[in-house]
PDB file of N, CA, C and O in Angstrom:
ATOM      1  N   VAL E 244       1.106  -1.235  -0.166  1.00 87.00           N
ATOM      2  CA  VAL E 244      -0.147   0.008  -0.166  1.00 87.00           C
ATOM      3  C   VAL E 244       0.593   1.540   0.003  1.00 87.00           C
ATOM      4  O   VAL E 244       2.155   1.082   1.158  1.00 87.00           O
ATOM      5  N   ASP E 245       0.882   2.175  -0.294  1.00 89.00           N
ATOM      6  CA  ASP E 245       1.636   3.715  -1.083  1.00 89.00           C
ATOM      7  C   ASP E 245       1.362   4.241   0.380  1.00 89.00           C
ATOM      8  O   ASP E 245       0.620   4.245   1.283  1.00 89.00           O
ATOM      9  N   LYS E 246       1.860   4.997   1.167  1.00 92.00           N
ATOM     10  CA  LYS E 246       2.447   5.673   2.168  1.00 92.00           C
ATOM     11  C   LYS E 246       1.646   6.822   1.784  1.00 92.00           C
ATOM     12  O   LYS E 246       0.578   7.489   3.441  1.00 92.00           O
ATOM     13  N   ASP E 247       0.305   7.100   1.490  1.00 92.00           N
ATOM     14  CA  ASP E 247      -0.515   8.494   1.782  1.00 92.00           C
ATOM     15  C   ASP E 247      -1.626   7.572   0.759  1.00 92.00           C
ATOM     16  O   ASP E 247      -3.006   8.532   0.977  1.00 92.00           O
ATOM     17  N   PHE E 248      -1.813   6.997   0.580  1.00 94.00           N
ATOM     18  CA  PHE E 248      -2.998   6.108   0.780  1.00 94.00           C
ATOM     19  C   PHE E 248      -4.064   6.347   2.195  1.00 94.00           C
ATOM     20  O   PHE E 248      -3.716   6.468   3.327  1.00 94.00           O
ATOM     21  N   PRO E 249      -5.236   7.040   1.306  1.00 94.00           N
ATOM     22  CA  PRO E 249      -6.037   7.031   2.591  1.00 94.00           C
ATOM     23  C   PRO E 249      -6.977   5.990   3.315  1.00 94.00           C
ATOM     24  O   PRO E 249      -7.259   5.352   2.461  1.00 94.00           O
ATOM     25  N   LEU E 250      -7.075   6.760   4.798  1.00 93.00           N
ATOM     26  CA  LEU E 250      -7.399   5.039   5.951  1.00 93.00           C
ATOM     27  C   LEU E 250      -8.265   5.425   5.965  1.00 93.00           C
ATOM     28  O   LEU E 250      -9.540   4.178   6.247  1.00 93.00           O
ATOM     29  N   HIS E 251      -9.209   6.290   5.006  1.00 94.00           N
ATOM     30  CA  HIS E 251     -10.757   6.014   4.986  1.00 94.00           C
ATOM     31  C   HIS E 251     -10.901   4.863   3.656  1.00 94.00           C
ATOM     32  O   HIS E 251     -12.452   4.338   3.313  1.00 94.00           O
ATOM     33  N   LEU E 252     -10.221   4.247   3.474  1.00 93.00           N
ATOM     34  CA  LEU E 252     -10.165   3.473   2.488  1.00 93.00           C
ATOM     35  C   LEU E 252     -10.369   1.805   2.243  1.00 93.00           C
ATOM     36  O   LEU E 252      -9.954   0.757   1.386  1.00 93.00           O
ATOM     37  N   TRP E 253      -9.515   1.765   3.909  1.00 94.00           N
ATOM     38  CA  TRP E 253      -9.377   0.798   3.818  1.00 94.00           C
ATOM     39  C   TRP E 253      -9.857   0.031   3.522  1.00 94.00           C
ATOM     40  O   TRP E 253      -9.831  -1.543   3.957  1.00 94.00           O
ATOM     41  N   ASP E 254     -11.071   0.022   3.967  1.00 94.00           N
ATOM     42  CA  ASP E 254     -12.279  -1.274   4.118  1.00 94.00           C
ATOM     43  C   ASP E 254     -12.566  -1.959   2.834  1.00 94.00           C
ATOM     44  O   ASP E 254     -13.061  -3.063   2.410  1.00 94.00           O
ATOM     45  N   GLU E 255     -12.105  -0.554   1.937  1.00 94.00           N
ATOM     46  CA  GLU E 255     -12.661  -0.691   0.411  1.00 94.00           C
ATOM     47  C   GLU E 255     -10.986  -2.596   0.004  1.00 94.00           C
ATOM     48  O   GLU E 255     -11.427  -2.556  -1.326  1.00 94.00           O
ATOM     49  N   LEU E 256     -10.586  -2.631   0.537  1.00 94.00           N
ATOM     50  CA  LEU E 256      -9.241  -3.353  -0.166  1.00 94.00           C
ATOM     51  C   LEU E 256      -9.023  -5.437   0.719  1.00 94.00           C
ATOM     52  O   LEU E 256      -8.697  -5.796   0.297  1.00 94.00           O
ATOM     53  N   VAL E 257     -10.440  -4.902   1.550  1.00 94.00           N
ATOM     54  CA  VAL E 257     -10.556  -6.588   1.962  1.00 94.00           C
ATOM     55  C   VAL E 257     -11.510  -7.670   0.796  1.00 94.00           C
ATOM     56  O   VAL E 257     -11.031  -8.630   1.011  1.00 94.00           O
ATOM     57  N   PRO E 258     -11.797  -6.981  -0.458  1.00 92.00           N
ATOM     58  CA  PRO E 258     -12.941  -7.746  -1.481  1.00 92.00           C
ATOM     59  C   PRO E 258     -11.368  -8.417  -2.089  1.00 92.00           C
ATOM     60  O   PRO E 258     -11.119  -9.405  -2.278  1.00 92.00           O
ATOM     61  N   GLN E 259     -10.469  -7.526  -1.865  1.00 92.00           N
ATOM     62  CA  GLN E 259      -9.565  -8.773  -2.479  1.00 92.00           C
ATOM     63  C   GLN E 259      -8.139  -9.416  -2.124  1.00 92.00           C
ATOM     64  O   GLN E 259      -7.750 -10.341  -2.335  1.00 92.00           O
ATOM     65  N   ALA E 260      -8.262  -8.872  -0.275  1.00 93.00           N
ATOM     66  CA  ALA E 260      -7.726  -9.444  -0.373  1.00 93.00           C
ATOM     67  C   ALA E 260      -8.339 -10.782   0.268  1.00 93.00           C
ATOM     68  O   ALA E 260      -7.517 -12.083   0.283  1.00 93.00           O
ATOM     69  N   GLU E 261      -9.614 -10.598   0.733  1.00 92.00           N
ATOM     70  CA  GLU E 261      -9.764 -12.536   0.375  1.00 92.00           C
ATOM     71  C   GLU E 261      -9.516 -12.976  -0.367  1.00 92.00           C
ATOM     72  O   GLU E 261      -9.826 -13.956  -0.942  1.00 92.00           O
ATOM     73  N   LEU E 262     -10.199 -12.497  -1.902  1.00 91.00           N
ATOM     74  CA  LEU E 262      -9.416 -13.106  -3.427  1.00 91.00           C
ATOM     75  C   LEU E 262      -8.222 -13.582  -3.356  1.00 91.00           C
ATOM     76  O   LEU E 262      -8.509 -15.264  -3.888  1.00 91.00           O
ATOM     77  N   THR E 263      -7.409 -13.106  -3.496  1.00 92.00           N
ATOM     78  CA  THR E 263      -5.659 -13.651  -3.141  1.00 92.00           C
ATOM     79  C   THR E 263      -5.713 -14.828  -1.848  1.00 92.00           C
ATOM     80  O   THR E 263      -5.229 -15.947  -2.003  1.00 92.00           O
ATOM     81  N   LEU E 264      -6.681 -14.460  -0.465  1.00 93.00           N
ATOM     82  CA  LEU E 264      -6.495 -15.680   0.511  1.00 93.00           C
ATOM     83  C   LEU E 264      -6.622 -16.919  -0.266  1.00 93.00           C
ATOM     84  O   LEU E 264      -6.706 -18.411  -0.022  1.00 93.00           O
ATOM     85  N   ASN E 265      -7.867 -16.854  -0.462  1.00 93.00           N
ATOM     86  CA  ASN E 265      -8.218 -17.992  -0.878  1.00 93.00           C
ATOM     87  C   ASN E 265      -7.930 -18.767  -3.373  1.00 93.00           C
ATOM     88  O   ASN E 265      -7.848 -19.789  -2.783  1.00 93.00           O
ATOM     89  N   MET E 266      -7.560 -17.767  -3.093  1.00 92.00           N
ATOM     90  CA  MET E 266      -6.537 -18.681  -4.002  1.00 92.00           C
ATOM     91  C   MET E 266      -5.506 -19.509  -4.637  1.00 92.00           C
ATOM     92  O   MET E 266      -5.492 -20.182  -4.811  1.00 92.00           O
ATOM     93  N   LEU E 267      -4.837 -18.327  -2.796  1.00 94.00           N
ATOM     94  CA  LEU E 267      -3.675 -19.303  -1.697  1.00 94.00           C
ATOM     95  C   LEU E 267      -4.112 -20.198  -1.270  1.00 94.00           C
ATOM     96  O   LEU E 267      -3.093 -21.571  -0.919  1.00 94.00           O
ATOM     97  N   ARG E 268      -5.750 -20.679  -1.707  1.00 95.00           N
ATOM     98  CA  ARG E 268      -5.615 -22.355   0.004  1.00 95.00           C
ATOM     99  C   ARG E 268      -6.212 -23.020  -0.683  1.00 95.00           C
ATOM    100  O   ARG E 268      -7.006 -23.080  -1.651  1.00 95.00           O
ATOM    101  N   GLN E 269      -5.534 -23.960  -0.531  1.00 94.00           N
ATOM    102  CA  GLN E 269      -6.859 -25.313  -1.370  1.00 94.00           C
ATOM    103  C   GLN E 269      -7.963 -25.207  -0.637  1.00 94.00           C
ATOM    104  O   GLN E 269      -8.485 -25.129   0.690  1.00 94.00           O
ATOM    105  N   SER E 270      -8.514 -25.958  -1.406  1.00 94.00           N
ATOM    106  CA  SER E 270      -9.628 -26.445  -1.397  1.00 94.00           C
ATOM    107  C   SER E 270     -10.081 -27.678   0.061  1.00 94.00           C
ATOM    108  O   SER E 270      -9.589 -28.677   0.579  1.00 94.00           O
ATOM    109  N   ARG E 271     -11.026 -28.098   0.987  1.00 93.00           N
ATOM    110  CA  ARG E 271     -11.090 -28.908   1.213  1.00 93.00           C
ATOM    111  C   ARG E 271     -11.989 -30.033   0.549  1.00 93.00           C
ATOM    112  O   ARG E 271     -11.364 -31.388   1.577  1.00 93.00           O
ATOM    113  N   LEU E 272     -12.638 -29.850  -0.408  1.00 93.00           N
ATOM    114  CA  LEU E 272     -13.110 -30.396  -0.704  1.00 93.00           C
ATOM    115  C   LEU E 272     -12.794 -31.586  -1.443  1.00 93.00           C
ATOM    116  O   LEU E 272     -12.587 -32.568  -1.952  1.00 93.00           O
ATOM    117  N   ASN E 273     -11.463 -31.058  -2.550  1.00 93.00           N
ATOM    118  CA  ASN E 273     -10.874 -30.895  -3.214  1.00 93.00           C
ATOM    119  C   ASN E 273      -9.752 -30.578  -3.303  1.00 93.00           C
ATOM    120  O   ASN E 273      -9.383 -29.085  -3.887  1.00 93.00           O
ATOM    121  N   PRO E 274      -8.323 -31.509  -2.407  1.00 93.00           N
ATOM    122  CA  PRO E 274      -7.018 -31.006  -2.261  1.00 93.00           C
ATOM    123  C   PRO E 274      -6.250 -30.290  -3.470  1.00 93.00           C
ATOM    124  O   PRO E 274      -5.434 -29.636  -3.041  1.00 93.00           O
ATOM    125  N   LYS E 275      -6.939 -30.103  -4.800  1.00 94.00           N
ATOM    126  CA  LYS E 275      -6.082 -30.297  -5.584  1.00 94.00           C
ATOM    127  C   LYS E 275      -6.350 -28.885  -6.538  1.00 94.00           C
ATOM    128  O   LYS E 275      -6.393 -28.381  -6.803  1.00 94.00           O
ATOM    129  N   LEU E 276      -7.745 -27.883  -5.657  1.00 94.00           N
ATOM    130  CA  LEU E 276      -8.171 -26.925  -6.691  1.00 94.00           C
ATOM    131  C   LEU E 276      -7.738 -25.794  -5.356  1.00 94.00           C
ATOM    132  O   LEU E 276      -7.936 -26.651  -3.409  1.00 94.00           O
ATOM    133  N   SER E 277      -7.931 -24.204  -5.323  1.00 94.00           N
ATOM    134  CA  SER E 277      -7.727 -23.750  -4.829  1.00 94.00           C
ATOM    135  C   SER E 277      -9.307 -23.832  -4.301  1.00 94.00           C
ATOM    136  O   SER E 277     -10.402 -23.569  -4.682  1.00 94.00           O
ATOM    137  N   ALA E 278      -9.529 -22.999  -2.760  1.00 94.00           N
ATOM    138  CA  ALA E 278     -10.901 -22.472  -2.335  1.00 94.00           C
ATOM    139  C   ALA E 278     -10.746 -21.622  -3.635  1.00 94.00           C
ATOM    140  O   ALA E 278     -12.738 -21.977  -3.051  1.00 94.00           O
ATOM    141  N   TRP E 279     -10.993 -20.302  -3.968  1.00 93.00           N
ATOM    142  CA  TRP E 279     -11.430 -19.240  -4.678  1.00 93.00           C
ATOM    143  C   TRP E 279     -11.947 -20.692  -6.250  1.00 93.00           C
ATOM    144  O   TRP E 279     -13.784 -20.583  -7.263  1.00 93.00           O
ATOM    145  N   THR E 280     -11.152 -21.624  -6.632  1.00 93.00           N
ATOM    146  CA  THR E 280     -11.742 -21.928  -8.020  1.00 93.00           C
ATOM    147  C   THR E 280     -13.362 -23.332  -7.191  1.00 93.00           C
ATOM    148  O   THR E 280     -14.138 -23.821  -7.907  1.00 93.00           O
ATOM    149  N   GLN E 281     -12.834 -23.785  -5.669  1.00 94.00           N
ATOM    150  CA  GLN E 281     -14.084 -25.209  -5.637  1.00 94.00           C
ATOM    151  C   GLN E 281     -15.271 -24.019  -5.395  1.00 94.00           C
ATOM    152  O   GLN E 281     -16.995 -23.492  -5.397  1.00 94.00           O
ATOM    153  N   LEU E 282     -15.888 -22.268  -5.438  1.00 92.00           N
ATOM    154  CA  LEU E 282     -16.335 -21.953  -5.342  1.00 92.00           C
ATOM    155  C   LEU E 282     -16.778 -20.736  -5.609  1.00 92.00           C
ATOM    156  O   LEU E 282     -17.916 -20.645  -6.170  1.00 92.00           O
ATOM    157  N   HIS E 283     -16.284 -19.650  -7.062  1.00 91.00           N
ATOM    158  CA  HIS E 283     -16.335 -19.237  -8.306  1.00 91.00           C
ATOM    159  C   HIS E 283     -16.282 -19.953  -9.450  1.00 91.00           C
ATOM    160  O   HIS E 283     -16.329 -19.512 -10.601  1.00 91.00           O
ATOM    161  N   GLY E 284     -15.155 -20.993  -9.694  1.00 92.00           N
ATOM    162  CA  GLY E 284     -14.305 -21.329 -10.865  1.00 92.00           C
ATOM    163  C   GLY E 284     -13.713 -21.124 -11.334  1.00 92.00           C
ATOM    164  O   GLY E 284     -13.535 -20.025 -10.278  1.00 92.00           O
ATOM    165  N   ILE E 285     -12.709 -20.628 -12.465  1.00 91.00           N
ATOM    166  CA  ILE E 285     -11.469 -20.465 -12.517  1.00 91.00           C
ATOM    167  C   ILE E 285     -11.098 -19.291 -13.015  1.00 91.00           C
ATOM    168  O   ILE E 285     -12.985 -18.547 -13.870  1.00 91.00           O
ATOM    169  N   HIS E 286     -10.265 -18.387 -11.736  1.00 89.00           N
ATOM    170  CA  HIS E 286      -9.871 -17.246 -12.153  1.00 89.00           C
ATOM    171  C   HIS E 286      -9.176 -17.010 -13.259  1.00 89.00           C
ATOM    172  O   HIS E 286      -8.776 -17.625 -13.508  1.00 89.00           O
ATOM    173  N   ASP E 287      -9.725 -15.741 -14.038  1.00 89.00           N
ATOM    174  CA  ASP E 287      -9.590 -15.689 -15.554  1.00 89.00           C
ATOM    175  C   ASP E 287      -8.334 -13.959 -15.448  1.00 89.00           C
ATOM    176  O   ASP E 287      -9.115 -13.363 -15.061  1.00 89.00           O
ATOM    177  N   ASN E 288      -7.063 -14.371 -14.832  1.00 86.00           N
ATOM    178  CA  ASN E 288      -6.297 -12.792 -15.059  1.00 86.00           C
ATOM    179  C   ASN E 288      -6.161 -11.793 -16.768  1.00 86.00           C
ATOM    180  O   ASN E 288      -6.078 -10.645 -16.154  1.00 86.00           O
ATOM    181  N   ASN E 289      -6.902 -12.407 -17.533  1.00 91.00           N
ATOM    182  CA  ASN E 289      -6.642 -11.525 -18.678  1.00 91.00           C
ATOM    183  C   ASN E 289      -8.668 -11.311 -18.508  1.00 91.00           C
ATOM    184  O   ASN E 289      -8.712  -9.280 -19.430  1.00 91.00           O
ATOM    185  N   ARG E 290      -9.355 -11.168 -17.883  1.00 90.00           N
ATOM    186  CA  ARG E 290     -11.144 -10.467 -17.532  1.00 90.00           C
ATOM    187  C   ARG E 290     -11.378  -9.821 -16.105  1.00 90.00           C
ATOM    188  O   ARG E 290     -11.268  -9.055 -15.839  1.00 90.00           O
ATOM    189  N   THR E 291     -10.332 -10.400 -15.471  1.00 86.00           N
ATOM    190  CA  THR E 291     -10.399  -9.472 -14.948  1.00 86.00           C
ATOM    191  C   THR E 291      -8.870  -9.427 -13.786  1.00 86.00           C
ATOM    192  O   THR E 291      -8.731 -10.060 -12.205  1.00 86.00           O
ATOM    193  N   PRO E 292      -7.964  -8.680 -14.203  1.00 88.00           N
ATOM    194  CA  PRO E 292      -6.199  -8.363 -14.101  1.00 88.00           C
ATOM    195  C   PRO E 292      -6.880  -8.201 -11.715  1.00 88.00           C
ATOM    196  O   PRO E 292      -7.260  -7.245 -11.126  1.00 88.00           O
ATOM    197  N   LEU E 293      -5.384  -8.466 -11.454  1.00 89.00           N
ATOM    198  CA  LEU E 293      -5.247  -7.733 -10.041  1.00 89.00           C
ATOM    199  C   LEU E 293      -3.880  -7.533 -10.258  1.00 89.00           C
ATOM    200  O   LEU E 293      -2.886  -7.444 -10.523  1.00 89.00           O
ATOM    201  N   ALA E 294      -3.984  -6.465  -9.832  1.00 91.00           N
ATOM    202  CA  ALA E 294      -2.541  -5.148  -8.982  1.00 91.00           C
ATOM    203  C   ALA E 294      -2.466  -4.947  -6.901  1.00 91.00           C
ATOM    204  O   ALA E 294      -3.055  -5.835  -7.243  1.00 91.00           O
ATOM    205  N   PRO E 295      -1.474  -5.023  -7.229  1.00 93.00           N
ATOM    206  CA  PRO E 295      -0.860  -4.499  -5.995  1.00 93.00           C
ATOM    207  C   PRO E 295      -1.982  -3.943  -5.729  1.00 93.00           C
ATOM    208  O   PRO E 295      -2.185  -2.528  -5.515  1.00 93.00           O
ATOM    209  N   PRO E 296      -3.521  -4.285  -3.791  1.00 93.00           N
ATOM    210  CA  PRO E 296      -4.324  -3.163  -3.723  1.00 93.00           C
ATOM    211  C   PRO E 296      -3.777  -1.934  -3.088  1.00 93.00           C
ATOM    212  O   PRO E 296      -2.849  -1.674  -2.563  1.00 93.00           O
ATOM    213  N   GLY E 297      -4.214  -0.803  -3.189  1.00 93.00           N
ATOM    214  CA  GLY E 297      -3.768   1.035  -2.510  1.00 93.00           C
ATOM    215  C   GLY E 297      -2.751   0.787  -3.214  1.00 93.00           C
ATOM    216  O   GLY E 297      -2.698   2.473  -2.544  1.00 93.00           O
ATOM    217  N   ILE E 298      -1.972   0.771  -4.593  1.00 94.00           N
ATOM    218  CA  ILE E 298      -1.019   1.943  -5.233  1.00 94.00           C
ATOM    219  C   ILE E 298      -1.606   2.999  -6.498  1.00 94.00           C
ATOM    220  O   ILE E 298      -2.626   2.725  -6.229  1.00 94.00           O
ATOM    221  N   ARG E 299      -1.077   4.147  -6.254  1.00 94.00           N
ATOM    222  CA  ARG E 299      -1.291   5.448  -6.361  1.00 94.00           C
ATOM    223  C   ARG E 299      -2.010   4.693  -8.503  1.00 94.00           C
ATOM    224  O   ARG E 299      -1.033   4.304  -8.589  1.00 94.00           O
ATOM    225  N   VAL E 300      -2.605   5.638  -8.534  1.00 94.00           N
ATOM    226  CA  VAL E 300      -3.127   5.114 -10.569  1.00 94.00           C
ATOM    227  C   VAL E 300      -3.630   6.243 -10.429  1.00 94.00           C
ATOM    228  O   VAL E 300      -4.027   7.247 -10.476  1.00 94.00           O
ATOM    229  N   LEU E 301      -3.219   6.426 -11.892  1.00 92.00           N
ATOM    230  CA  LEU E 301      -3.516   7.599 -12.634  1.00 92.00           C
ATOM    231  C   LEU E 301      -4.878   7.306 -13.693  1.00 92.00           C
ATOM    232  O   LEU E 301      -4.587   5.963 -15.308  1.00 92.00           O
ATOM    233  N   ALA E 302      -5.238   8.173 -13.442  1.00 90.00           N
ATOM    234  CA  ALA E 302      -6.717   7.438 -14.881  1.00 90.00           C
ATOM    235  C   ALA E 302      -6.970   8.273 -15.563  1.00 90.00           C
ATOM    236  O   ALA E 302      -6.932   9.646 -15.847  1.00 90.00           O
ATOM    237  N   HIS E 303      -6.827   7.537 -17.192  1.00 92.00           N
ATOM    238  CA  HIS E 303      -7.043   9.189 -17.814  1.00 92.00           C
ATOM    239  C   HIS E 303      -8.616   9.020 -17.933  1.00 92.00           C
ATOM    240  O   HIS E 303     -10.084   9.358 -17.811  1.00 92.00           O
ATOM    241  N   GLU E 304      -8.828  10.598 -18.844  1.00 89.00           N
ATOM    242  CA  GLU E 304      -9.288  12.277 -18.213  1.00 89.00           C
ATOM    243  C   GLU E 304      -9.735  11.749 -19.091  1.00 89.00           C
ATOM    244  O   GLU E 304      -9.223  12.206 -20.690  1.00 89.00           O
ATOM    245  N   LYS E 305     -11.385  11.724 -19.966  1.00 90.00           N
ATOM    246  CA  LYS E 305     -11.812  11.352 -21.787  1.00 90.00           C
ATOM    247  C   LYS E 305     -11.971  12.848 -21.920  1.00 90.00           C
ATOM    248  O   LYS E 305     -12.086  13.673 -20.944  1.00 90.00           O
ATOM    249  N   PRO E 306     -11.708  14.130 -23.110  1.00 88.00           N
ATOM    250  CA  PRO E 306     -11.517  14.915 -23.624  1.00 88.00           C
ATOM    251  C   PRO E 306     -12.809  15.587 -23.315  1.00 88.00           C
ATOM    252  O   PRO E 306     -12.655  16.515 -22.979  1.00 88.00           O
ATOM    253  N   ASP E 307     -13.826  15.147 -23.795  1.00 88.00           N
ATOM    254  CA  ASP E 307     -14.821  15.559 -23.186  1.00 88.00           C
ATOM    255  C   ASP E 307     -15.076  15.952 -22.790  1.00 88.00           C
ATOM    256  O   ASP E 307     -16.667  16.377 -22.038  1.00 88.00           O
ATOM    257  N   ASN E 308     -15.272  15.398 -20.931  1.00 85.00           N
ATOM    258  CA  ASN E 308     -14.997  15.735 -20.170  1.00 85.00           C
ATOM    259  C   ASN E 308     -13.758  16.350 -18.477  1.00 85.00           C
ATOM    260  O   ASN E 308     -13.514  16.769 -17.483  1.00 85.00           O
ATOM    261  N   ARG E 309     -12.391  17.607 -20.034  1.00 85.00           N
ATOM    262  CA  ARG E 309     -10.780  18.415 -19.113  1.00 85.00           C
ATOM    263  C   ARG E 309     -11.554  20.000 -20.553  1.00 85.00           C
ATOM    264  O   ARG E 309     -12.337  19.280 -21.506  1.00 85.00           O
ATOM    265  N   LYS E 310     -11.055  20.633 -20.302  1.00 86.00           N
ATOM    266  CA  LYS E 310     -10.417  21.475 -21.131  1.00 86.00           C
ATOM    267  C   LYS E 310      -9.309  21.000 -21.889  1.00 86.00           C
ATOM    268  O   LYS E 310      -8.761  19.603 -21.736  1.00 86.00           O
ATOM    269  N   SER E 311      -9.476  21.633 -23.142  1.00 85.00           N
ATOM    270  CA  SER E 311      -7.925  22.299 -23.697  1.00 85.00           C
ATOM    271  C   SER E 311      -6.718  20.811 -23.195  1.00 85.00           C
ATOM    272  O   SER E 311      -6.174  20.299 -23.414  1.00 85.00           O
ATOM    273  N   TRP E 312      -5.914  21.665 -22.312  1.00 89.00           N
ATOM    274  CA  TRP E 312      -4.879  22.075 -22.377  1.00 89.00           C
ATOM    275  C   TRP E 312      -5.007  21.577 -21.158  1.00 89.00           C
ATOM    276  O   TRP E 312      -4.061  21.988 -19.786  1.00 89.00           O
ATOM    277  N   ALA E 313      -5.741  21.171 -20.570  1.00 87.00           N
ATOM    278  CA  ALA E 313      -5.832  20.089 -18.915  1.00 87.00           C
ATOM    279  C   ALA E 313      -5.252  18.877 -19.214  1.00 87.00           C
ATOM    280  O   ALA E 313      -5.322  18.823 -19.494  1.00 87.00           O
ATOM    281  N   PRO E 314      -4.794  18.537 -17.458  1.00 85.00           N
ATOM    282  CA  PRO E 314      -4.540  17.867 -17.023  1.00 85.00           C
ATOM    283  C   PRO E 314      -5.257  16.434 -18.245  1.00 85.00           C
ATOM    284  O   PRO E 314      -6.292  15.387 -18.105  1.00 85.00           O
ATOM    285  N   HIS E 315      -4.325  15.949 -18.195  1.00 89.00           N
ATOM    286  CA  HIS E 315      -5.255  13.667 -19.299  1.00 89.00           C
ATOM    287  C   HIS E 315      -5.289  13.143 -17.711  1.00 89.00           C
ATOM    288  O   HIS E 315      -6.555  12.017 -18.550  1.00 89.00           O
ATOM    289  N   GLY E 316      -4.885  12.520 -17.415  1.00 91.00           N
ATOM    290  CA  GLY E 316      -5.544  12.291 -16.150  1.00 91.00           C
ATOM    291  C   GLY E 316      -5.917  12.560 -14.585  1.00 91.00           C
ATOM    292  O   GLY E 316      -5.336  13.367 -14.805  1.00 91.00           O
ATOM    293  N   ARG E 317      -6.375  11.546 -14.269  1.00 90.00           N
ATOM    294  CA  ARG E 317      -6.654  12.371 -12.707  1.00 90.00           C
ATOM    295  C   ARG E 317      -5.327  10.721 -11.894  1.00 90.00           C
ATOM    296  O   ARG E 317      -6.227   9.561 -12.061  1.00 90.00           O
ATOM    297  N   ASP E 318      -5.196  11.627 -10.553  1.00 92.00           N
ATOM    298  CA  ASP E 318      -4.901  11.014  -9.386  1.00 92.00           C
ATOM    299  C   ASP E 318      -6.514   9.889  -8.454  1.00 92.00           C
ATOM    300  O   ASP E 318      -6.826  11.489  -8.406  1.00 92.00           O
ATOM    301  N   GLY E 319      -5.216   9.465  -8.034  1.00 93.00           N
ATOM    302  CA  GLY E 319      -6.364   8.205  -7.950  1.00 93.00           C
ATOM    303  C   GLY E 319      -6.160   6.494  -6.758  1.00 93.00           C
ATOM    304  O   GLY E 319      -4.731   6.869  -6.902  1.00 93.00           O
ATOM    305  N   TRP E 320      -6.692   5.530  -6.200  1.00 94.00           N
ATOM    306  CA  TRP E 320      -5.855   4.360  -6.064  1.00 94.00           C
ATOM    307  C   TRP E 320      -6.764   3.379  -6.597  1.00 94.00           C
ATOM    308  O   TRP E 320      -7.882   2.847  -6.628  1.00 94.00           O
ATOM    309  N   TYR E 321      -6.669   1.883  -6.799  1.00 93.00           N
ATOM    310  CA  TYR E 321      -6.527   1.059  -7.225  1.00 93.00           C
ATOM    311  C   TYR E 321      -6.796   0.418  -5.440  1.00 93.00           C
ATOM    312  O   TYR E 321      -6.137  -0.091  -3.977  1.00 93.00           O
ATOM    313  N   VAL E 322      -8.371   0.523  -5.876  1.00 92.00           N
ATOM    314  CA  VAL E 322      -8.078  -1.116  -4.147  1.00 92.00           C
ATOM    315  C   VAL E 322      -9.179  -2.091  -4.898  1.00 92.00           C
ATOM    316  O   VAL E 322      -9.683  -2.925  -4.054  1.00 92.00           O
ATOM    317  N   GLY E 323      -8.946  -2.297  -5.830  1.00 87.00           N
ATOM    318  CA  GLY E 323      -9.793  -4.085  -6.380  1.00 87.00           C
ATOM    319  C   GLY E 323     -10.466  -3.735  -7.214  1.00 87.00           C
ATOM    320  O   GLY E 323     -10.489  -3.333  -8.336  1.00 87.00           O
ATOM    321  N   PRO E 324     -10.383  -5.209  -8.169  1.00 85.00           N
ATOM    322  CA  PRO E 324     -11.379  -5.511  -9.050  1.00 85.00           C
ATOM    323  C   PRO E 324     -12.516  -5.160  -8.758  1.00 85.00           C
ATOM    324  O   PRO E 324     -13.335  -5.492  -8.421  1.00 85.00           O
TER     325      PRO E 324
END
């Protein structure tokens, strides 16, 4: 997590932490599968990529939503898929 990550957003990181832990943990019903795969099916990284939670991001702002010489992106935080 970035050192400037706002404290009021910490609870938004829980779903990705749960997803990550369940992908690492074995299923009790079938030890050859992860707990996540057992419950939700195979995770497709092409459809839902994961990044380190709480990192600083720069989100592109479309030309219709900004002035012509304004910055083309806005600062933000990655809080999960």
